[in-house]
Amino acid sequence: MGVGGEKFQLGTVGALGLSVVSSVSIVICNKALMSSLGFTFATTLTSWHLLVTFCSLHVALWMKFFEHKAFDSRTVMGFGVLNGISIGLLNLSLGFNSVGFYQMTKLAIIPCTVILETLFFRKKFSRTIQISLSVLLLGVGVATVTDLQLNAVGSILSLLAIITTCIAQIMTNTIQKKFKVSSTQLLYQSCPYQSLTLFLIGPFLDGFLTDQNVFAFNYTSQVVFFIVLSCLISVSVNFSTFLVIGKTSPVTYQVLGHLKTCLVLTFGYVLLHDPFSWRNILGILIAVVGMVLYSYFCSKEPKNAEVSPQQTKEGDSAPLISDSLSKVENGGDDGEPLKVPMWSSKYSRA
């Protein structure tokens, strides 16, 4: 990439910080929009988020903040559609399951990602990394999981949501390495497919879950203001998501996601006076210990300790706080072949 592309290169710490701040902000904004104003059309709102993100990146491209880089269209299309489907399945999972079971679904994404990366990438996660992840999941589970009501349809939807989310996040990392594209370039090209997928299924999915019509909703000035604000914040959320996964790993991104969950719970109690119990406090403290351990053990392990000889030398699990910048956005180690999982071959054939 040229000089313009370098403006978009952020360090790992900057990417993680941007992800946390933007994600917590959009959760608070959407909570006000959905809980206070009654706009509960989550899937349709996400399609608007992605559309605004694409338009913003198109303006950035026009202003030469980054360079357009075309690559395999089948990969981009498959990746974009898969991302859209995974979002729809997560929303369906929430609709068919209790909140507690939905939280368990999100917790299951980390072990599923570890299993997939171990099987398809032959990555090795050290015992200390596994222990720290277990402590993290225990803490988040204590803080967020309450009722666990099981049903067959909800369980199937949750399983599909977990698998598609894991694959989509692994592909986010893999595509950037294989095609040597930056997070910005990948997001710009995949956004239209994600947005179109969600825009087509969103009104039907939201109507099914809420028994309301998104197009018949009473759009007051206050509702429109929060929708616009949510869409603007989403630009930062989407960009930082791709940036974090590209610079670190899908597992690290999920760890960061649970940190954001703890922050949302804390801010909800402090700012919005949401109900808070000693169980929430205990769970958050345990989760923070797990995150600290994860970051510490990652920083102490050799760069190539968690990958096989066939992999790139970029570590599987970057610490949440790093003293040095990650690899540049548009590639891995110089001149070293980059491997992709077996399941991505169906998208990469010409």
Tab-separated table of N, CA, C and O in Angstrom, residues 209-292:
chain	number	residue	atom	x	y	z
A	209	LEU	N	-39.785	-12.006	14.596
A	209	LEU	CA	-39.395	-11.983	16.003
A	209	LEU	C	-40.158	-10.953	16.828
A	209	LEU	O	-40.324	-11.126	18.039
A	210	THR	N	-40.620	-9.892	16.189
A	210	THR	CA	-41.252	-8.792	16.942
A	210	THR	C	-42.734	-8.602	16.651
A	210	THR	O	-43.402	-7.839	17.357
A	211	ASP	N	-43.238	-9.275	15.598
A	211	ASP	CA	-44.629	-9.074	15.163
A	211	ASP	C	-44.906	-7.617	14.803
A	211	ASP	O	-46.025	-7.113	14.973
A	212	GLN	N	-43.885	-6.929	14.298
A	212	GLN	CA	-44.040	-5.546	13.854
A	212	GLN	C	-43.414	-5.381	12.481
A	212	GLN	O	-42.551	-6.164	12.083
A	213	ASN	N	-43.841	-4.333	11.778
A	213	ASN	CA	-43.310	-4.033	10.447
A	213	ASN	C	-42.356	-2.852	10.559
A	213	ASN	O	-42.746	-1.768	10.998
A	214	VAL	N	-41.098	-3.079	10.170
A	214	VAL	CA	-40.099	-2.026	10.298
A	214	VAL	C	-40.451	-0.797	9.465
A	214	VAL	O	-40.124	0.342	9.839
A	215	PHE	N	-41.146	-1.004	8.342
A	215	PHE	CA	-41.487	0.115	7.468
A	215	PHE	C	-42.728	0.866	7.947
A	215	PHE	O	-42.998	1.975	7.478
A	216	ALA	N	-43.475	0.267	8.874
A	216	ALA	CA	-44.666	0.925	9.418
A	216	ALA	C	-44.396	1.550	10.780
A	216	ALA	O	-45.311	2.068	11.422
A	217	PHE	N	-43.155	1.521	11.226
A	217	PHE	CA	-42.801	2.069	12.540
A	217	PHE	C	-42.911	3.589	12.522
A	217	PHE	O	-42.703	4.236	11.494
A	218	ASN	N	-43.249	4.155	13.676
A	218	ASN	CA	-43.379	5.607	13.799
A	218	ASN	C	-41.995	6.228	14.021
A	218	ASN	O	-41.457	6.207	15.121
A	219	TYR	N	-41.422	6.769	12.950
A	219	TYR	CA	-40.073	7.324	13.015
A	219	TYR	C	-40.118	8.783	13.475
A	219	TYR	O	-40.191	9.714	12.661
A	220	THR	N	-40.079	8.958	14.775
A	220	THR	CA	-40.028	10.307	15.336
A	220	THR	C	-38.617	10.882	15.149
A	220	THR	O	-37.682	10.168	14.793
A	221	SER	N	-38.482	12.158	15.399
A	221	SER	CA	-37.164	12.800	15.250
A	221	SER	C	-36.148	12.180	16.213
A	221	SER	O	-34.959	12.060	15.883
A	222	GLN	N	-36.603	11.783	17.392
A	222	GLN	CA	-35.698	11.174	18.368
A	222	GLN	C	-35.223	9.807	17.892
A	222	GLN	O	-34.038	9.467	18.031
A	223	VAL	N	-36.129	9.022	17.327
A	223	VAL	CA	-35.765	7.712	16.791
A	223	VAL	C	-34.770	7.861	15.646
A	223	VAL	O	-33.748	7.151	15.587
A	224	VAL	N	-35.059	8.790	14.735
A	224	VAL	CA	-34.159	9.022	13.596
A	224	VAL	C	-32.779	9.460	14.075
A	224	VAL	O	-31.746	9.016	13.541
A	225	PHE	N	-32.734	10.313	15.100
A	225	PHE	CA	-31.446	10.777	15.628
A	225	PHE	C	-30.612	9.614	16.138
A	225	PHE	O	-29.422	9.505	15.821
A	226	PHE	N	-31.222	8.722	16.917
A	226	PHE	CA	-30.466	7.599	17.470
A	226	PHE	C	-30.096	6.584	16.397
A	226	PHE	O	-29.049	5.927	16.491
A	227	ILE	N	-30.927	6.430	15.361
A	227	ILE	CA	-30.577	5.536	14.253
A	227	ILE	C	-29.355	6.076	13.521
A	227	ILE	O	-28.410	5.330	13.214
A	228	VAL	N	-29.369	7.376	13.229
A	228	VAL	CA	-28.225	7.997	12.546
A	228	VAL	C	-26.970	7.890	13.402
A	228	VAL	O	-25.889	7.548	12.914
A	229	LEU	N	-27.104	8.165	14.712
A	229	LEU	CA	-25.957	8.065	15.616
A	229	LEU	C	-25.419	6.640	15.655
A	229	LEU	O	-24.199	6.414	15.615
A	230	SER	N	-26.317	5.668	15.723
A	230	SER	CA	-25.920	4.263	15.744
A	230	SER	C	-25.173	3.888	14.464
A	230	SER	O	-24.162	3.182	14.504
A	231	CYS	N	-25.657	4.364	13.325
A	231	CYS	CA	-25.015	4.053	12.045
A	231	CYS	C	-23.625	4.678	11.956
A	231	CYS	O	-22.692	4.063	11.434
A	232	LEU	N	-23.480	5.888	12.481
A	232	LEU	CA	-22.176	6.558	12.444
A	232	LEU	C	-21.171	5.828	13.335
A	232	LEU	O	-20.010	5.638	12.956
A	233	ILE	N	-21.611	5.418	14.524
A	233	ILE	CA	-20.718	4.689	15.420
A	233	ILE	C	-20.341	3.334	14.817
A	233	ILE	O	-19.223	2.844	14.997
A	234	SER	N	-21.280	2.754	14.071
A	234	SER	CA	-21.040	1.425	13.496
A	234	SER	C	-19.880	1.421	12.506
A	234	SER	O	-19.248	0.380	12.292
A	235	VAL	N	-19.603	2.568	11.888
A	235	VAL	CA	-18.464	2.644	10.966
A	235	VAL	C	-17.180	2.282	11.708
A	235	VAL	O	-16.362	1.484	11.240
A	236	SER	N	-17.036	2.863	12.900
A	236	SER	CA	-15.862	2.571	13.727
A	236	SER	C	-15.882	1.136	14.231
A	236	SER	O	-14.840	0.470	14.278
A	237	VAL	N	-17.066	0.629	14.590
A	237	VAL	CA	-17.189	-0.746	15.081
A	237	VAL	C	-16.766	-1.745	14.007
A	237	VAL	O	-15.951	-2.646	14.253
A	238	ASN	N	-17.315	-1.588	12.803
A	238	ASN	CA	-17.012	-2.532	11.726
A	238	ASN	C	-15.546	-2.467	11.322
A	238	ASN	O	-14.893	-3.496	11.104
A	239	PHE	N	-15.018	-1.251	11.219
A	239	PHE	CA	-13.622	-1.096	10.834
A	239	PHE	C	-12.691	-1.716	11.874
A	239	PHE	O	-11.757	-2.449	11.538
A	240	SER	N	-12.953	-1.437	13.156
A	240	SER	CA	-12.081	-1.946	14.215
A	240	SER	C	-12.183	-3.465	14.347
A	240	SER	O	-11.201	-4.133	14.698
A	241	THR	N	-13.351	-4.042	14.051
A	241	THR	CA	-13.513	-5.496	14.102
A	241	THR	C	-12.571	-6.181	13.116
A	241	THR	O	-11.818	-7.096	13.464
A	242	PHE	N	-12.591	-5.736	11.863
A	242	PHE	CA	-11.727	-6.322	10.848
A	242	PHE	C	-10.256	-6.048	11.175
A	242	PHE	O	-9.387	-6.892	10.954
A	243	LEU	N	-9.984	-4.857	11.701
A	243	LEU	CA	-8.613	-4.490	12.023
A	243	LEU	C	-8.048	-5.357	13.142
A	243	LEU	O	-6.920	-5.853	13.067
A	244	VAL	N	-8.841	-5.567	14.197
A	244	VAL	CA	-8.387	-6.364	15.338
A	244	VAL	C	-8.145	-7.818	14.931
A	244	VAL	O	-7.111	-8.411	15.264
A	245	ILE	N	-9.092	-8.410	14.198
A	245	ILE	CA	-8.940	-9.809	13.786
A	245	ILE	C	-7.739	-9.957	12.850
A	245	ILE	O	-6.986	-10.929	12.933
A	246	GLY	N	-7.537	-8.973	11.963
A	246	GLY	CA	-6.410	-9.041	11.044
A	246	GLY	C	-5.075	-8.905	11.750
A	246	GLY	O	-4.094	-9.538	11.367
A	247	LYS	N	-5.014	-8.085	12.794
A	247	LYS	CA	-3.753	-7.841	13.482
A	247	LYS	C	-3.475	-8.874	14.572
A	247	LYS	O	-2.323	-9.076	14.936
A	248	THR	N	-4.506	-9.483	15.121
A	248	THR	CA	-4.292	-10.445	16.203
A	248	THR	C	-4.771	-11.822	15.765
A	248	THR	O	-4.098	-12.499	15.009
A	249	SER	N	-5.944	-12.236	16.249
A	249	SER	CA	-6.500	-13.534	15.878
A	249	SER	C	-7.971	-13.551	16.255
A	249	SER	O	-8.430	-12.725	17.050
A	250	PRO	N	-8.756	-14.485	15.687
A	250	PRO	CA	-10.158	-14.596	16.063
A	250	PRO	C	-10.351	-14.847	17.559
A	250	PRO	O	-11.307	-14.347	18.157
A	251	VAL	N	-9.456	-15.630	18.176
A	251	VAL	CA	-9.585	-15.914	19.612
A	251	VAL	C	-9.391	-14.638	20.426
A	251	VAL	O	-10.156	-14.343	21.351
A	252	THR	N	-8.359	-13.863	20.090
A	252	THR	CA	-8.116	-12.609	20.798
A	252	THR	C	-9.295	-11.659	20.635
A	252	THR	O	-9.685	-10.953	21.571
A	253	TYR	N	-9.886	-11.639	19.438
A	253	TYR	CA	-11.048	-10.788	19.223
A	253	TYR	C	-12.207	-11.204	20.117
A	253	TYR	O	-12.922	-10.353	20.658
A	254	GLN	N	-12.416	-12.504	20.296
A	254	GLN	CA	-13.484	-12.973	21.168
A	254	GLN	C	-13.199	-12.622	22.629
A	254	GLN	O	-14.101	-12.264	23.380
A	255	VAL	N	-11.922	-12.723	23.031
A	255	VAL	CA	-11.552	-12.308	24.389
A	255	VAL	C	-11.877	-10.839	24.583
A	255	VAL	O	-12.430	-10.428	25.605
A	256	LEU	N	-11.543	-10.035	23.588
A	256	LEU	CA	-11.857	-8.609	23.641
A	256	LEU	C	-13.365	-8.390	23.722
A	256	LEU	O	-13.837	-7.488	24.428
A	257	GLY	N	-14.128	-9.222	23.011
A	257	GLY	CA	-15.578	-9.098	23.049
A	257	GLY	C	-16.144	-9.313	24.442
A	257	GLY	O	-17.080	-8.625	24.860
A	258	HIS	N	-15.570	-10.250	25.182
A	258	HIS	CA	-16.041	-10.490	26.547
A	258	HIS	C	-15.616	-9.357	27.484
A	258	HIS	O	-16.314	-9.051	28.451
A	259	LEU	N	-14.469	-8.722	27.199
A	259	LEU	CA	-14.097	-7.527	27.950
A	259	LEU	C	-15.136	-6.437	27.744
A	259	LEU	O	-15.556	-5.759	28.697
A	260	LYS	N	-15.592	-6.291	26.509
A	260	LYS	CA	-16.615	-5.285	26.216
A	260	LYS	C	-17.919	-5.622	26.920
A	260	LYS	O	-18.643	-4.723	27.376
A	261	THR	N	-18.255	-6.916	27.020
A	261	THR	CA	-19.453	-7.320	27.754
A	261	THR	C	-19.374	-6.873	29.208
A	261	THR	O	-20.348	-6.331	29.768
A	262	CYS	N	-18.227	-7.077	29.823
A	262	CYS	CA	-18.042	-6.663	31.223
A	262	CYS	C	-18.148	-5.147	31.363
A	262	CYS	O	-18.733	-4.633	32.325
A	263	LEU	N	-17.574	-4.419	30.401
A	263	LEU	CA	-17.648	-2.963	30.452
A	263	LEU	C	-19.081	-2.477	30.273
A	263	LEU	O	-19.505	-1.523	30.940
A	264	VAL	N	-19.816	-3.128	29.384
A	264	VAL	CA	-21.223	-2.739	29.167
A	264	VAL	C	-22.032	-2.957	30.437
A	264	VAL	O	-22.860	-2.117	30.824
A	265	LEU	N	-21.814	-4.099	31.103
A	265	LEU	CA	-22.509	-4.357	32.365
A	265	LEU	C	-22.176	-3.282	33.401
A	265	LEU	O	-23.059	-2.783	34.111
A	266	THR	N	-20.896	-2.922	33.475
A	266	THR	CA	-20.458	-1.918	34.452
A	266	THR	C	-21.042	-0.554	34.135
A	266	THR	O	-21.576	0.133	35.019
A	267	PHE	N	-20.948	-0.136	32.866
A	267	PHE	CA	-21.489	1.166	32.481
A	267	PHE	C	-23.004	1.210	32.633
A	267	PHE	O	-23.584	2.241	32.974
A	268	GLY	N	-23.648	0.067	32.353
A	268	GLY	CA	-25.096	0.018	32.526
A	268	GLY	C	-25.501	0.269	33.960
A	268	GLY	O	-26.509	0.928	34.241
A	269	TYR	N	-24.716	-0.262	34.884
A	269	TYR	CA	-24.997	-0.054	36.309
A	269	TYR	C	-24.686	1.378	36.738
A	269	TYR	O	-25.482	2.029	37.428
A	270	VAL	N	-23.546	1.906	36.288
A	270	VAL	CA	-23.110	3.239	36.718
A	270	VAL	C	-23.932	4.345	36.064
A	270	VAL	O	-24.385	5.288	36.739
A	271	LEU	N	-24.144	4.231	34.743
A	271	LEU	CA	-24.792	5.318	34.011
A	271	LEU	C	-26.306	5.173	33.919
A	271	LEU	O	-27.040	6.159	34.007
A	272	LEU	N	-26.764	3.928	33.729
A	272	LEU	CA	-28.198	3.702	33.501
A	272	LEU	C	-28.892	3.085	34.712
A	272	LEU	O	-30.102	2.846	34.667
A	273	HIS	N	-28.121	2.822	35.776
A	273	HIS	CA	-28.671	2.256	37.017
A	273	HIS	C	-29.391	0.935	36.784
A	273	HIS	O	-30.453	0.668	37.356
A	274	ASP	N	-28.805	0.098	35.908
A	274	ASP	CA	-29.347	-1.239	35.688
A	274	ASP	C	-29.158	-2.086	36.949
A	274	ASP	O	-28.246	-1.844	37.747
A	275	PRO	N	-30.005	-3.096	37.142
A	275	PRO	CA	-29.847	-3.977	38.308
A	275	PRO	C	-28.480	-4.654	38.292
A	275	PRO	O	-28.002	-5.099	37.248
A	276	PHE	N	-27.854	-4.715	39.449
A	276	PHE	CA	-26.506	-5.275	39.562
A	276	PHE	C	-26.426	-6.063	40.858
A	276	PHE	O	-26.878	-5.595	41.903
A	277	SER	N	-25.834	-7.252	40.797
A	277	SER	CA	-25.751	-8.093	41.990
A	277	SER	C	-24.289	-8.450	42.263
A	277	SER	O	-23.392	-8.190	41.453
A	278	TRP	N	-24.069	-9.048	43.436
A	278	TRP	CA	-22.726	-9.503	43.773
A	278	TRP	C	-22.248	-10.582	42.809
A	278	TRP	O	-21.058	-10.716	42.570
A	279	ARG	N	-23.191	-11.332	42.242
A	279	ARG	CA	-22.822	-12.336	41.242
A	279	ARG	C	-22.240	-11.657	40.008
A	279	ARG	O	-21.248	-12.139	39.448
A	280	ASN	N	-22.834	-10.541	39.562
A	280	ASN	CA	-22.285	-9.801	38.433
A	280	ASN	C	-20.872	-9.300	38.729
A	280	ASN	O	-19.968	-9.409	37.896
A	281	ILE	N	-20.696	-8.755	39.935
A	281	ILE	CA	-19.383	-8.225	40.322
A	281	ILE	C	-18.342	-9.336	40.359
A	281	ILE	O	-17.229	-9.196	39.829
A	282	LEU	N	-18.704	-10.469	40.977
A	282	LEU	CA	-17.785	-11.603	41.064
A	282	LEU	C	-17.412	-12.099	39.673
A	282	LEU	O	-16.228	-12.361	39.381
A	283	GLY	N	-18.409	-12.240	38.809
A	283	GLY	CA	-18.152	-12.729	37.457
A	283	GLY	C	-17.230	-11.807	36.678
A	283	GLY	O	-16.309	-12.264	35.983
A	284	ILE	N	-17.455	-10.501	36.788
A	284	ILE	CA	-16.615	-9.533	36.081
A	284	ILE	C	-15.186	-9.600	36.584
A	284	ILE	O	-14.221	-9.570	35.801
A	285	LEU	N	-15.002	-9.719	37.899
A	285	LEU	CA	-13.656	-9.804	38.465
A	285	LEU	C	-12.931	-11.058	37.982
A	285	LEU	O	-11.745	-11.012	37.629
A	286	ILE	N	-13.652	-12.198	37.966
A	286	ILE	CA	-13.042	-13.440	37.469
A	286	ILE	C	-12.666	-13.293	36.002
A	286	ILE	O	-11.578	-13.712	35.568
A	287	ALA	N	-13.565	-12.678	35.215
A	287	ALA	CA	-13.295	-12.492	33.787
A	287	ALA	C	-12.073	-11.606	33.559
A	287	ALA	O	-11.248	-11.878	32.683
A	288	VAL	N	-11.959	-10.544	34.352
A	288	VAL	CA	-10.802	-9.654	34.214
A	288	VAL	C	-9.509	-10.402	34.534
A	288	VAL	O	-8.488	-10.228	33.850
A	289	VAL	N	-9.546	-11.256	35.556
A	289	VAL	CA	-8.366	-12.073	35.878
A	289	VAL	C	-8.000	-12.953	34.681
A	289	VAL	O	-6.821	-13.075	34.313
A	290	GLY	N	-9.011	-13.564	34.061
A	290	GLY	CA	-8.761	-14.407	32.885
A	290	GLY	C	-8.157	-13.618	31.738
A	290	GLY	O	-7.236	-14.096	31.052
A	291	MET	N	-8.638	-12.378	31.513
A	291	MET	CA	-8.087	-11.544	30.435
A	291	MET	C	-6.641	-11.152	30.712
A	291	MET	O	-5.799	-11.160	29.811
A	292	VAL	N	-6.371	-10.812	31.961
A	292	VAL	CA	-5.004	-10.440	32.333
A	292	VAL	C	-4.065	-11.629	32.136
A	292	VAL	O	-2.958	-11.497	31.597
